[in-house]
mmCIF file of N, CA and C in Angstrom:
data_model
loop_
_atom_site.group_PDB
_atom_site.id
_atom_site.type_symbol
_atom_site.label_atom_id
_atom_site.label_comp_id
_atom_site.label_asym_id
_atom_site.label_seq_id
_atom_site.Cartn_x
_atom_site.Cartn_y
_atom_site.Cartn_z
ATOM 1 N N UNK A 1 -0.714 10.061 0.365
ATOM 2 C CA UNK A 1 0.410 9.367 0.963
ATOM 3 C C UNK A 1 0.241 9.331 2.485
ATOM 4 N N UNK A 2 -0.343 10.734 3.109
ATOM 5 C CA UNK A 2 0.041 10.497 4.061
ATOM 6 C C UNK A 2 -1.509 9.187 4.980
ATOM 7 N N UNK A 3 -2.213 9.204 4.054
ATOM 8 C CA UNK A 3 -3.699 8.428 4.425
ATOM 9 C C UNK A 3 -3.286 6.805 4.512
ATOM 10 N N UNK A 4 -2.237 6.820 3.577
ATOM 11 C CA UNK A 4 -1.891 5.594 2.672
ATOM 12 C C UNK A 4 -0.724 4.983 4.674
ATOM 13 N N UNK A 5 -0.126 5.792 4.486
ATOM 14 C CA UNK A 5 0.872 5.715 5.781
ATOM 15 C C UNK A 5 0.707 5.827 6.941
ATOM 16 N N UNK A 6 -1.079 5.967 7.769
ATOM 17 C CA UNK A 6 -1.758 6.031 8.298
ATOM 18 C C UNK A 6 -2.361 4.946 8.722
ATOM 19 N N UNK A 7 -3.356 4.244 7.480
ATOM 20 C CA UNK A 7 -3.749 3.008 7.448
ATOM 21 C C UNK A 7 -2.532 1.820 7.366
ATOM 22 N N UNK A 8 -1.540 2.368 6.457
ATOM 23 C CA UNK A 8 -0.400 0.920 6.973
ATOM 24 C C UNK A 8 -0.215 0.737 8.428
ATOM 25 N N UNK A 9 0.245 1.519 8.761
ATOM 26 C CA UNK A 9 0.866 1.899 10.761
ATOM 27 C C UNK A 9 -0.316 1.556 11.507
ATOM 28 N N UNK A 10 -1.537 1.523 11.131
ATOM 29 C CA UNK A 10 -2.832 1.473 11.839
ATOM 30 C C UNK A 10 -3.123 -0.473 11.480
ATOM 31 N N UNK A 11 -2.635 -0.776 10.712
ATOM 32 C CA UNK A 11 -2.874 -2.154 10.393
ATOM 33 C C UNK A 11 -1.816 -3.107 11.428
ATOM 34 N N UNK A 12 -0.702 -2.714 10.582
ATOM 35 C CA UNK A 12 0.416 -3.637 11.454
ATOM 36 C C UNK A 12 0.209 -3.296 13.030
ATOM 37 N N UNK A 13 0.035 -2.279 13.677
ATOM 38 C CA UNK A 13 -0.014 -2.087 14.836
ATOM 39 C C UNK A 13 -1.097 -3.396 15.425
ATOM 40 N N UNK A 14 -1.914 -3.781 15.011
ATOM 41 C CA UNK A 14 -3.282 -4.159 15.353
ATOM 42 C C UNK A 14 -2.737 -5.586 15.939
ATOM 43 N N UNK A 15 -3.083 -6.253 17.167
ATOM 44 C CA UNK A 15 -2.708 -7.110 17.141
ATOM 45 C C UNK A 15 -4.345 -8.392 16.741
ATOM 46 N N UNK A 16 -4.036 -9.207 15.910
ATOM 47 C CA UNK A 16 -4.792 -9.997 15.132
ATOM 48 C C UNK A 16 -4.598 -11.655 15.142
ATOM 49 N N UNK A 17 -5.509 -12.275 15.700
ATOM 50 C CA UNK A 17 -5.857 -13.516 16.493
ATOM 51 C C UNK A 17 -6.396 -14.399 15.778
ATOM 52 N N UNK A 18 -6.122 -15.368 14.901
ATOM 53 C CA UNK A 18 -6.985 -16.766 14.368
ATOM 54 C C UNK A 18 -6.745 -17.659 14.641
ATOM 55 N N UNK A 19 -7.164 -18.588 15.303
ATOM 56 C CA UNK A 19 -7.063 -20.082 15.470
ATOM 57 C C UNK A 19 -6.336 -19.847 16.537
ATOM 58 N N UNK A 20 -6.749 -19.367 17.430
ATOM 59 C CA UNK A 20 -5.390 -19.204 18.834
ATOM 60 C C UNK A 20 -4.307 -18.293 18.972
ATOM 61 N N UNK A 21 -3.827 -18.617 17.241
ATOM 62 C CA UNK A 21 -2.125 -18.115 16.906
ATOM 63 C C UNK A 21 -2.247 -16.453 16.938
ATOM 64 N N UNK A 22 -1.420 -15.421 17.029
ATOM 65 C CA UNK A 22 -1.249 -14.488 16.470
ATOM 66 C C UNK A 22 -0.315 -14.694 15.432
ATOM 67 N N UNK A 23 -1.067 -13.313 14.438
ATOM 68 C CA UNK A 23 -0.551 -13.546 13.009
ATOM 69 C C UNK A 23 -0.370 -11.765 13.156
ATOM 70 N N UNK A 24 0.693 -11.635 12.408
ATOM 71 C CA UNK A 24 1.128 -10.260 11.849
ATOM 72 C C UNK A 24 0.418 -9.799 10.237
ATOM 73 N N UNK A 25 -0.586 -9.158 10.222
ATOM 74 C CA UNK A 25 -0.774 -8.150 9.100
ATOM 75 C C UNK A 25 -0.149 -7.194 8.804
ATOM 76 N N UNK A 26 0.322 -7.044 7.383
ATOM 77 C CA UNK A 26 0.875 -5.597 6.782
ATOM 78 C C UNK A 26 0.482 -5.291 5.818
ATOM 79 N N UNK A 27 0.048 -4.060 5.104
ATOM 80 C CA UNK A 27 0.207 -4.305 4.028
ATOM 81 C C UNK A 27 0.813 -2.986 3.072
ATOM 82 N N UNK A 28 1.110 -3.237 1.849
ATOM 83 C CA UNK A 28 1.838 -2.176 0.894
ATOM 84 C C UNK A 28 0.883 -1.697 0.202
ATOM 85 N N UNK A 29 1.352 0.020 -0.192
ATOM 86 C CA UNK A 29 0.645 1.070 -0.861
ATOM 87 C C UNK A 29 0.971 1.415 -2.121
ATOM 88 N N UNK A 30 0.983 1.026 -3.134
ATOM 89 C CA UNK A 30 1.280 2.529 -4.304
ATOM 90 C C UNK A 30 0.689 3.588 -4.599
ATOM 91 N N UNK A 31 0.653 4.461 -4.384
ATOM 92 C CA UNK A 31 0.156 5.578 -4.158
ATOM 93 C C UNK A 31 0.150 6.965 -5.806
ATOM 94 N N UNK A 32 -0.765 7.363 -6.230
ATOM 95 C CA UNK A 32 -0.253 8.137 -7.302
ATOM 96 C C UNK A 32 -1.337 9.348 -7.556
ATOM 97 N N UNK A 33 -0.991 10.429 -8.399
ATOM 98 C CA UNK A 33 -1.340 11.720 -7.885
ATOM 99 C C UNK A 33 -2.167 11.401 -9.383
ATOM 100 N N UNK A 34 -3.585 11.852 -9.131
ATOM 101 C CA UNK A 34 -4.097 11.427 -10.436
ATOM 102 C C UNK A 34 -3.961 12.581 -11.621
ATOM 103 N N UNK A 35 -3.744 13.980 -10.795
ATOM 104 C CA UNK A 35 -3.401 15.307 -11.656
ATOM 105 C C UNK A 35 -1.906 15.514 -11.080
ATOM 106 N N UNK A 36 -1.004 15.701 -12.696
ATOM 107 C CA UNK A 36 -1.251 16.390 -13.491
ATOM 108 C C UNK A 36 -1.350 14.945 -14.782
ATOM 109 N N UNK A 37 -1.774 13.589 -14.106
ATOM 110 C CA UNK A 37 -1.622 12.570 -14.885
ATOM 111 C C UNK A 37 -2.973 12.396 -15.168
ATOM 112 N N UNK A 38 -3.244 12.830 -16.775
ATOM 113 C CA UNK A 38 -4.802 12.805 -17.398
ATOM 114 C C UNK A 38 -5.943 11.440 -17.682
ATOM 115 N N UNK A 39 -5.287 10.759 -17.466
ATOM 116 C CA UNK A 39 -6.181 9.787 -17.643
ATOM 117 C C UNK A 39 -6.087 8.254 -16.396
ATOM 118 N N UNK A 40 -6.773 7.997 -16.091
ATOM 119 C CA UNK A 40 -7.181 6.791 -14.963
ATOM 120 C C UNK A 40 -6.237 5.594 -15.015
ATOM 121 N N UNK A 41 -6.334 5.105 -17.039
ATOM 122 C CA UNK A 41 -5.288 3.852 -16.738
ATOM 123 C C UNK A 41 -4.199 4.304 -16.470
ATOM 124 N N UNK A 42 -3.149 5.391 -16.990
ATOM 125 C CA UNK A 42 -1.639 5.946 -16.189
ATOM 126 C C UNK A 42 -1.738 5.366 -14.637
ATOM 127 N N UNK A 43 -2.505 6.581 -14.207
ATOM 128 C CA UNK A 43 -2.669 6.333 -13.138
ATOM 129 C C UNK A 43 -2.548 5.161 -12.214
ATOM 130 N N UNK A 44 -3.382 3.935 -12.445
ATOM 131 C CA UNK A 44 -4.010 3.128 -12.487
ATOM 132 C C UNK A 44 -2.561 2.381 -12.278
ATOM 133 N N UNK A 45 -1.932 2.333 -13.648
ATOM 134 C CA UNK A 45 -0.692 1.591 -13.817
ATOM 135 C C UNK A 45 0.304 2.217 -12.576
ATOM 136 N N UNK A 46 0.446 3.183 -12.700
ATOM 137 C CA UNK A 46 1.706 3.871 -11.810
ATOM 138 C C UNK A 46 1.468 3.257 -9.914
ATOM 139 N N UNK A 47 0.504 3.092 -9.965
ATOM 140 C CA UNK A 47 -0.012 2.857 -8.517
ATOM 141 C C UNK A 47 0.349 1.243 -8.509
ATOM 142 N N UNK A 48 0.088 0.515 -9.664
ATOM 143 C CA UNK A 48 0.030 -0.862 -9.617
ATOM 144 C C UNK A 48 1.655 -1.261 -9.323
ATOM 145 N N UNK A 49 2.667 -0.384 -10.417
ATOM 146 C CA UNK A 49 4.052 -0.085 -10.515
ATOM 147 C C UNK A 49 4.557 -0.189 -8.928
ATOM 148 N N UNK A 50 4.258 0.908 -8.382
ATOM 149 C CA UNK A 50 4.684 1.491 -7.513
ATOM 150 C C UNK A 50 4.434 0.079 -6.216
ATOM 151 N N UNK A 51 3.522 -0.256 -6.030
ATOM 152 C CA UNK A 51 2.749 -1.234 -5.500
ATOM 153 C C UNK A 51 4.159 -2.243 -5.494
ATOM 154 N N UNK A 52 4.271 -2.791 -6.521
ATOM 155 C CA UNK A 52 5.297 -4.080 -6.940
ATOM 156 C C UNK A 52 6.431 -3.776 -5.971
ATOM 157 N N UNK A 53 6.609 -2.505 -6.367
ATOM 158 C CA UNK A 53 7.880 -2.124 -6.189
ATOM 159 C C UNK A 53 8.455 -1.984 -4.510
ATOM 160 N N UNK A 54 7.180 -1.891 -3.655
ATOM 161 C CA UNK A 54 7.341 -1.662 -2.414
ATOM 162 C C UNK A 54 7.203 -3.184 -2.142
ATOM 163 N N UNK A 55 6.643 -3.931 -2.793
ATOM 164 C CA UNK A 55 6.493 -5.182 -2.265
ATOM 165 C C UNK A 55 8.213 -5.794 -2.411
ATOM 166 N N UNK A 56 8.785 -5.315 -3.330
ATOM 167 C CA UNK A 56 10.327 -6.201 -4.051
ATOM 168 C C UNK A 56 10.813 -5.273 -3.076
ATOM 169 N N UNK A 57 11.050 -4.688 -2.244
ATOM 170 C CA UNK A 57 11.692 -3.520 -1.795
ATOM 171 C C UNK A 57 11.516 -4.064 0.389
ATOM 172 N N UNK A 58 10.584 -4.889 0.259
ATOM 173 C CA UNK A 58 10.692 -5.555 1.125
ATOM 174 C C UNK A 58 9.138 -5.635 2.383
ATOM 175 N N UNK A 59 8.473 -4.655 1.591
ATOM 176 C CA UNK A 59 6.813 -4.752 2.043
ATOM 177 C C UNK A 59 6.608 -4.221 2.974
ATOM 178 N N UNK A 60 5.175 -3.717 3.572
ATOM 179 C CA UNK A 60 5.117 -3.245 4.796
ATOM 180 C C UNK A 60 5.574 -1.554 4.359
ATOM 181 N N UNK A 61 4.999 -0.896 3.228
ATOM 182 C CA UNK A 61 5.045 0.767 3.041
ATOM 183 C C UNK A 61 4.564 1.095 2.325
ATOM 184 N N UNK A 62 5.032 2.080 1.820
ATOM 185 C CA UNK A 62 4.100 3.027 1.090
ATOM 186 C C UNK A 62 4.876 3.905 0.129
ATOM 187 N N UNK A 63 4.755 3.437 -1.574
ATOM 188 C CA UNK A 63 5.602 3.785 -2.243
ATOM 189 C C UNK A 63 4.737 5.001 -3.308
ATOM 190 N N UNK A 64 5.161 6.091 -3.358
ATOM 191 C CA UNK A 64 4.480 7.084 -3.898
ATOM 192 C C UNK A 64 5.365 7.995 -5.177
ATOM 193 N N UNK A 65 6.834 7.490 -5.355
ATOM 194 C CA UNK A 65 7.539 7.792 -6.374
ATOM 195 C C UNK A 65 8.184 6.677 -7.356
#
């Protein structure tokens, strides 16, 4: 999480230049603990979950529950 919340803050900060314009980058995390969850697709899913969820939630973080 906290790597995940690192690289977000390290992105948006950046200021980023195409075609003249500045453009704002962000982007969202789902984040998930692969133990005590045994197998990859859980995992896999919960991160994808979580992912959505920061995006419907309004984007630009890092959702880890």
């Amino acid at each position: 999480v906290k790597l995940a919340e690192t690289l977000r803050t390290n992105i948006a900060s950046n200021e980023t230049r195409f075609n003249g314009m500045e453009i704002n980058i962000t982007v969202t995390f789902g984040v998930s603990d692969l133990f005590p969850v045994s197998d990859y697709e859980n995992a896999i899913r919960q991160c994808d979950d979580r992912l959505y969820k920061g995006k419907r939630s309004g984007k630009n973080c890092v959702i880890s529950d």
